[in-house]
Amino acid sequence: MNLEKVVTGKWQKYLLLKSQFYKSQAFCYFGQDLLAQDKCGDAIKCLEHSLKLYQETEQICKEYASIKGPGTQAVPERHEFFKNLYKTILRISEKCERENGVIYHQKVPLETPVLESKSIHGLADPEEYVFPNPHELWTPSNYSSFDISKAVKERSFFNRSQNVPAPKETPIPQGNAEPGSESGCILS
């Protein structure tokens, strides 16, 4: 494994984790919206896809927790926001199945409906981000003149002295115990 992968691997896994989680959440609420529009078959398919993405996210969480690298050791699958999404997916799925069996009797399509990316409400449409042009001084010869391997070796977290004391941090509980409130916040 090269140095770049060791340093950036945890961040890459974290970004993948967040991406999958938010896709799962988006399909969950899209399914709920489709149910409100009386498109129960499409809603069921969206929620099936949401559950599949959620299960993939659980696997990514386990991989993320096992990766060594700079940053805190978090266990995302134990956090309330993560567990609440699973409960929400199941609750809406059960409602869709029940209503489709009793009221709608719609067939579940083979393909998942496409998420709407255009804003149909609100004040303004989202704008596509366009990267600015690089400054004229930044040429390939300027980039090649940088020797970042020297800086990385000097500041690398692998080259730390063994006698440096660990910083004092407030412990963040990662256990299986449920917090006392729905949000997990404690007021003192």
Short mmCIF file of N, CA and C in Angstrom, two decimals, residues 19-116:
data_model
loop_
_atom_site.label_atom_id
_atom_site.label_comp_id
_atom_site.label_asym_id
_atom_site.label_seq_id
_atom_site.Cartn_x
_atom_site.Cartn_y
_atom_site.Cartn_z
N SER A 19 -21.87 9.30 0.90
CA SER A 19 -22.57 9.28 -0.37
C SER A 19 -23.65 8.20 -0.39
N GLN A 20 -23.28 6.98 0.01
CA GLN A 20 -24.24 5.87 0.03
C GLN A 20 -25.37 6.14 1.03
N PHE A 21 -25.02 6.67 2.20
CA PHE A 21 -26.02 6.95 3.22
C PHE A 21 -27.05 7.95 2.70
N TYR A 22 -26.59 9.03 2.09
CA TYR A 22 -27.52 10.06 1.62
C TYR A 22 -28.32 9.59 0.41
N LYS A 23 -27.75 8.72 -0.41
CA LYS A 23 -28.54 8.13 -1.50
C LYS A 23 -29.66 7.27 -0.93
N SER A 24 -29.34 6.49 0.08
CA SER A 24 -30.34 5.65 0.73
C SER A 24 -31.44 6.52 1.32
N GLN A 25 -31.04 7.58 1.98
CA GLN A 25 -32.01 8.49 2.58
C GLN A 25 -32.87 9.16 1.50
N ALA A 26 -32.25 9.55 0.39
CA ALA A 26 -32.99 10.20 -0.69
C ALA A 26 -34.03 9.25 -1.28
N PHE A 27 -33.66 7.99 -1.52
CA PHE A 27 -34.63 7.04 -2.08
C PHE A 27 -35.73 6.73 -1.07
N CYS A 28 -35.40 6.74 0.21
CA CYS A 28 -36.42 6.50 1.24
C CYS A 28 -37.50 7.58 1.17
N TYR A 29 -37.07 8.83 1.17
CA TYR A 29 -38.05 9.93 1.17
C TYR A 29 -38.69 10.12 -0.20
N PHE A 30 -38.00 9.72 -1.26
CA PHE A 30 -38.62 9.75 -2.59
C PHE A 30 -39.75 8.72 -2.64
N GLY A 31 -39.51 7.56 -2.03
CA GLY A 31 -40.57 6.55 -1.95
C GLY A 31 -41.76 7.04 -1.16
N GLN A 32 -41.49 7.76 -0.08
CA GLN A 32 -42.59 8.32 0.71
C GLN A 32 -43.37 9.35 -0.10
N ASP A 33 -42.67 10.15 -0.90
CA ASP A 33 -43.33 11.13 -1.74
C ASP A 33 -44.16 10.45 -2.83
N LEU A 34 -43.63 9.38 -3.41
CA LEU A 34 -44.38 8.64 -4.43
C LEU A 34 -45.65 8.02 -3.84
N LEU A 35 -45.57 7.54 -2.61
CA LEU A 35 -46.75 6.99 -1.94
C LEU A 35 -47.81 8.08 -1.77
N ALA A 36 -47.37 9.29 -1.43
CA ALA A 36 -48.32 10.40 -1.28
C ALA A 36 -48.96 10.76 -2.62
N GLN A 37 -48.29 10.44 -3.73
CA GLN A 37 -48.83 10.70 -5.07
C GLN A 37 -49.61 9.50 -5.60
N ASP A 38 -49.89 8.53 -4.75
CA ASP A 38 -50.61 7.30 -5.11
C ASP A 38 -49.88 6.45 -6.14
N LYS A 39 -48.57 6.47 -6.12
CA LYS A 39 -47.74 5.63 -6.98
C LYS A 39 -47.08 4.58 -6.09
N CYS A 40 -47.89 3.70 -5.58
CA CYS A 40 -47.43 2.77 -4.55
C CYS A 40 -46.42 1.76 -5.09
N GLY A 41 -46.60 1.26 -6.29
CA GLY A 41 -45.65 0.31 -6.87
C GLY A 41 -44.27 0.91 -6.99
N ASP A 42 -44.20 2.14 -7.51
CA ASP A 42 -42.92 2.84 -7.62
C ASP A 42 -42.32 3.09 -6.23
N ALA A 43 -43.17 3.44 -5.27
CA ALA A 43 -42.70 3.70 -3.91
C ALA A 43 -42.07 2.44 -3.30
N ILE A 44 -42.69 1.30 -3.52
CA ILE A 44 -42.14 0.04 -2.99
C ILE A 44 -40.77 -0.23 -3.59
N LYS A 45 -40.63 -0.01 -4.90
CA LYS A 45 -39.34 -0.24 -5.56
C LYS A 45 -38.27 0.73 -5.03
N CYS A 46 -38.64 1.99 -4.79
CA CYS A 46 -37.69 2.96 -4.24
C CYS A 46 -37.24 2.54 -2.85
N LEU A 47 -38.17 2.05 -2.05
CA LEU A 47 -37.82 1.65 -0.70
C LEU A 47 -36.98 0.37 -0.69
N GLU A 48 -37.22 -0.52 -1.63
CA GLU A 48 -36.36 -1.71 -1.75
C GLU A 48 -34.94 -1.28 -2.10
N HIS A 49 -34.84 -0.33 -3.01
CA HIS A 49 -33.52 0.18 -3.40
C HIS A 49 -32.86 0.91 -2.22
N SER A 50 -33.64 1.66 -1.48
CA SER A 50 -33.13 2.36 -0.30
C SER A 50 -32.58 1.37 0.72
N LEU A 51 -33.30 0.29 0.95
CA LEU A 51 -32.84 -0.72 1.90
C LEU A 51 -31.55 -1.39 1.41
N LYS A 52 -31.47 -1.64 0.09
CA LYS A 52 -30.25 -2.23 -0.48
C LYS A 52 -29.06 -1.28 -0.28
N LEU A 53 -29.27 0.00 -0.54
CA LEU A 53 -28.20 0.98 -0.34
C LEU A 53 -27.81 1.07 1.14
N TYR A 54 -28.80 0.98 2.01
CA TYR A 54 -28.53 1.03 3.45
C TYR A 54 -27.67 -0.16 3.87
N GLN A 55 -27.98 -1.34 3.34
CA GLN A 55 -27.19 -2.53 3.69
C GLN A 55 -25.76 -2.41 3.16
N GLU A 56 -25.60 -1.83 1.98
CA GLU A 56 -24.26 -1.58 1.45
C GLU A 56 -23.52 -0.57 2.34
N THR A 57 -24.26 0.42 2.85
CA THR A 57 -23.67 1.41 3.74
C THR A 57 -23.21 0.77 5.04
N GLU A 58 -23.96 -0.19 5.55
CA GLU A 58 -23.54 -0.91 6.76
C GLU A 58 -22.19 -1.60 6.54
N GLN A 59 -22.03 -2.20 5.38
CA GLN A 59 -20.76 -2.87 5.06
C GLN A 59 -19.63 -1.86 4.96
N ILE A 60 -19.90 -0.72 4.34
CA ILE A 60 -18.88 0.33 4.22
C ILE A 60 -18.52 0.86 5.60
N CYS A 61 -19.49 0.94 6.51
CA CYS A 61 -19.22 1.39 7.88
C CYS A 61 -18.23 0.47 8.56
N LYS A 62 -18.39 -0.82 8.39
CA LYS A 62 -17.48 -1.78 9.01
C LYS A 62 -16.08 -1.64 8.42
N GLU A 63 -16.00 -1.44 7.12
CA GLU A 63 -14.69 -1.24 6.49
C GLU A 63 -14.05 0.06 6.98
N TYR A 64 -14.87 1.12 7.09
CA TYR A 64 -14.37 2.42 7.54
C TYR A 64 -13.81 2.32 8.96
N ALA A 65 -14.52 1.61 9.84
CA ALA A 65 -14.08 1.49 11.23
C ALA A 65 -12.78 0.71 11.34
N SER A 66 -12.49 -0.17 10.38
CA SER A 66 -11.28 -1.00 10.47
C SER A 66 -10.07 -0.37 9.79
N ILE A 67 -10.26 0.71 9.04
CA ILE A 67 -9.14 1.34 8.33
C ILE A 67 -8.29 2.14 9.31
N LYS A 68 -6.99 1.97 9.19
CA LYS A 68 -6.04 2.74 9.98
C LYS A 68 -5.69 4.00 9.20
N GLY A 69 -5.53 5.08 9.92
CA GLY A 69 -5.15 6.32 9.28
C GLY A 69 -5.44 7.49 10.19
N PRO A 70 -5.10 8.69 9.75
CA PRO A 70 -5.33 9.86 10.58
C PRO A 70 -6.82 10.12 10.77
N GLY A 71 -7.18 10.60 11.94
CA GLY A 71 -8.57 10.90 12.25
C GLY A 71 -9.06 10.07 13.42
N THR A 72 -10.27 10.37 13.85
CA THR A 72 -10.83 9.67 15.01
C THR A 72 -11.35 8.31 14.59
N GLN A 73 -11.41 7.41 15.54
CA GLN A 73 -11.97 6.08 15.30
C GLN A 73 -13.47 6.14 15.62
N ALA A 74 -14.28 6.25 14.62
CA ALA A 74 -15.72 6.33 14.80
C ALA A 74 -16.36 5.03 14.35
N VAL A 75 -17.54 4.76 14.90
CA VAL A 75 -18.32 3.58 14.51
C VAL A 75 -19.68 4.12 14.05
N PRO A 76 -19.78 4.54 12.78
CA PRO A 76 -20.99 5.22 12.31
C PRO A 76 -22.27 4.40 12.43
N GLU A 77 -22.17 3.08 12.29
CA GLU A 77 -23.40 2.28 12.31
C GLU A 77 -24.04 2.23 13.69
N ARG A 78 -23.37 2.73 14.70
CA ARG A 78 -23.94 2.77 16.04
C ARG A 78 -24.58 4.12 16.38
N HIS A 79 -24.42 5.09 15.51
CA HIS A 79 -24.98 6.42 15.77
C HIS A 79 -26.48 6.43 15.52
N GLU A 80 -27.16 7.30 16.25
CA GLU A 80 -28.62 7.36 16.17
C GLU A 80 -29.13 7.72 14.78
N PHE A 81 -28.49 8.68 14.10
CA PHE A 81 -28.98 9.07 12.79
C PHE A 81 -28.95 7.90 11.83
N PHE A 82 -27.98 7.02 11.99
CA PHE A 82 -27.86 5.86 11.12
C PHE A 82 -28.95 4.84 11.44
N LYS A 83 -29.15 4.57 12.73
CA LYS A 83 -30.17 3.60 13.12
C LYS A 83 -31.58 4.13 12.83
N ASN A 84 -31.77 5.44 12.95
CA ASN A 84 -33.10 6.01 12.67
C ASN A 84 -33.48 5.87 11.21
N LEU A 85 -32.51 5.95 10.30
CA LEU A 85 -32.83 5.78 8.88
C LEU A 85 -33.37 4.38 8.62
N TYR A 86 -32.76 3.38 9.23
CA TYR A 86 -33.23 2.00 9.05
C TYR A 86 -34.68 1.85 9.52
N LYS A 87 -34.97 2.43 10.68
CA LYS A 87 -36.34 2.38 11.21
C LYS A 87 -37.31 3.08 10.27
N THR A 88 -36.89 4.20 9.72
CA THR A 88 -37.74 4.96 8.80
C THR A 88 -38.01 4.16 7.52
N ILE A 89 -36.97 3.54 6.97
CA ILE A 89 -37.14 2.74 5.76
C ILE A 89 -38.13 1.61 6.01
N LEU A 90 -37.96 0.91 7.13
CA LEU A 90 -38.87 -0.20 7.45
C LEU A 90 -40.30 0.28 7.66
N ARG A 91 -40.46 1.39 8.36
CA ARG A 91 -41.81 1.91 8.64
C ARG A 91 -42.53 2.29 7.35
N ILE A 92 -41.86 3.01 6.47
CA ILE A 92 -42.48 3.43 5.21
C ILE A 92 -42.70 2.23 4.30
N SER A 93 -41.77 1.28 4.31
CA SER A 93 -41.92 0.06 3.49
C SER A 93 -43.15 -0.73 3.91
N GLU A 94 -43.30 -0.92 5.21
CA GLU A 94 -44.47 -1.66 5.71
C GLU A 94 -45.76 -0.95 5.34
N LYS A 95 -45.76 0.37 5.43
CA LYS A 95 -46.96 1.14 5.06
C LYS A 95 -47.26 0.97 3.57
N CYS A 96 -46.23 1.03 2.74
CA CYS A 96 -46.44 0.86 1.29
C CYS A 96 -46.97 -0.54 0.97
N GLU A 97 -46.36 -1.56 1.56
CA GLU A 97 -46.81 -2.94 1.31
C GLU A 97 -48.27 -3.12 1.74
N ARG A 98 -48.58 -2.60 2.91
CA ARG A 98 -49.94 -2.73 3.44
C ARG A 98 -50.95 -2.02 2.55
N GLU A 99 -50.64 -0.77 2.17
CA GLU A 99 -51.58 0.00 1.35
C GLU A 99 -51.68 -0.56 -0.06
N ASN A 100 -50.59 -1.10 -0.59
CA ASN A 100 -50.65 -1.69 -1.92
C ASN A 100 -51.49 -2.96 -1.91
N GLY A 101 -51.42 -3.72 -0.83
CA GLY A 101 -52.21 -4.94 -0.73
C GLY A 101 -53.69 -4.67 -0.52
N VAL A 102 -54.01 -3.58 0.13
CA VAL A 102 -55.41 -3.30 0.47
C VAL A 102 -56.06 -2.33 -0.51
N ILE A 103 -55.34 -1.28 -0.91
CA ILE A 103 -55.96 -0.20 -1.69
C ILE A 103 -55.54 -0.20 -3.16
N TYR A 104 -54.24 -0.12 -3.42
CA TYR A 104 -53.75 0.19 -4.76
C TYR A 104 -53.63 -1.01 -5.70
N HIS A 105 -53.14 -2.13 -5.25
CA HIS A 105 -52.92 -3.33 -6.05
C HIS A 105 -52.09 -3.03 -7.30
N GLN A 106 -51.03 -2.24 -7.14
CA GLN A 106 -50.16 -1.89 -8.26
C GLN A 106 -48.99 -2.86 -8.32
N LYS A 107 -48.53 -3.11 -9.55
CA LYS A 107 -47.36 -3.96 -9.73
C LYS A 107 -46.10 -3.16 -9.42
N VAL A 108 -45.13 -3.85 -8.86
CA VAL A 108 -43.84 -3.22 -8.55
C VAL A 108 -43.00 -3.29 -9.82
N PRO A 109 -42.52 -2.15 -10.32
CA PRO A 109 -41.73 -2.17 -11.55
C PRO A 109 -40.38 -2.87 -11.35
N LEU A 110 -39.80 -3.33 -12.45
CA LEU A 110 -38.51 -4.00 -12.39
C LEU A 110 -37.37 -3.01 -12.18
N GLU A 111 -37.52 -1.80 -12.69
CA GLU A 111 -36.47 -0.80 -12.57
C GLU A 111 -36.85 0.24 -11.53
N THR A 112 -35.84 0.71 -10.81
CA THR A 112 -36.05 1.73 -9.79
C THR A 112 -36.31 3.07 -10.46
N PRO A 113 -37.34 3.81 -9.99
CA PRO A 113 -37.57 5.15 -10.55
C PRO A 113 -36.36 6.06 -10.35
N VAL A 114 -36.15 6.95 -11.27
CA VAL A 114 -35.00 7.85 -11.23
C VAL A 114 -35.33 9.02 -10.30
N LEU A 115 -34.37 9.36 -9.44
CA LEU A 115 -34.55 10.52 -8.57
C LEU A 115 -34.65 11.79 -9.39
N GLU A 116 -35.53 12.66 -8.98
CA GLU A 116 -35.66 13.94 -9.67
C GLU A 116 -34.52 14.84 -9.21
#
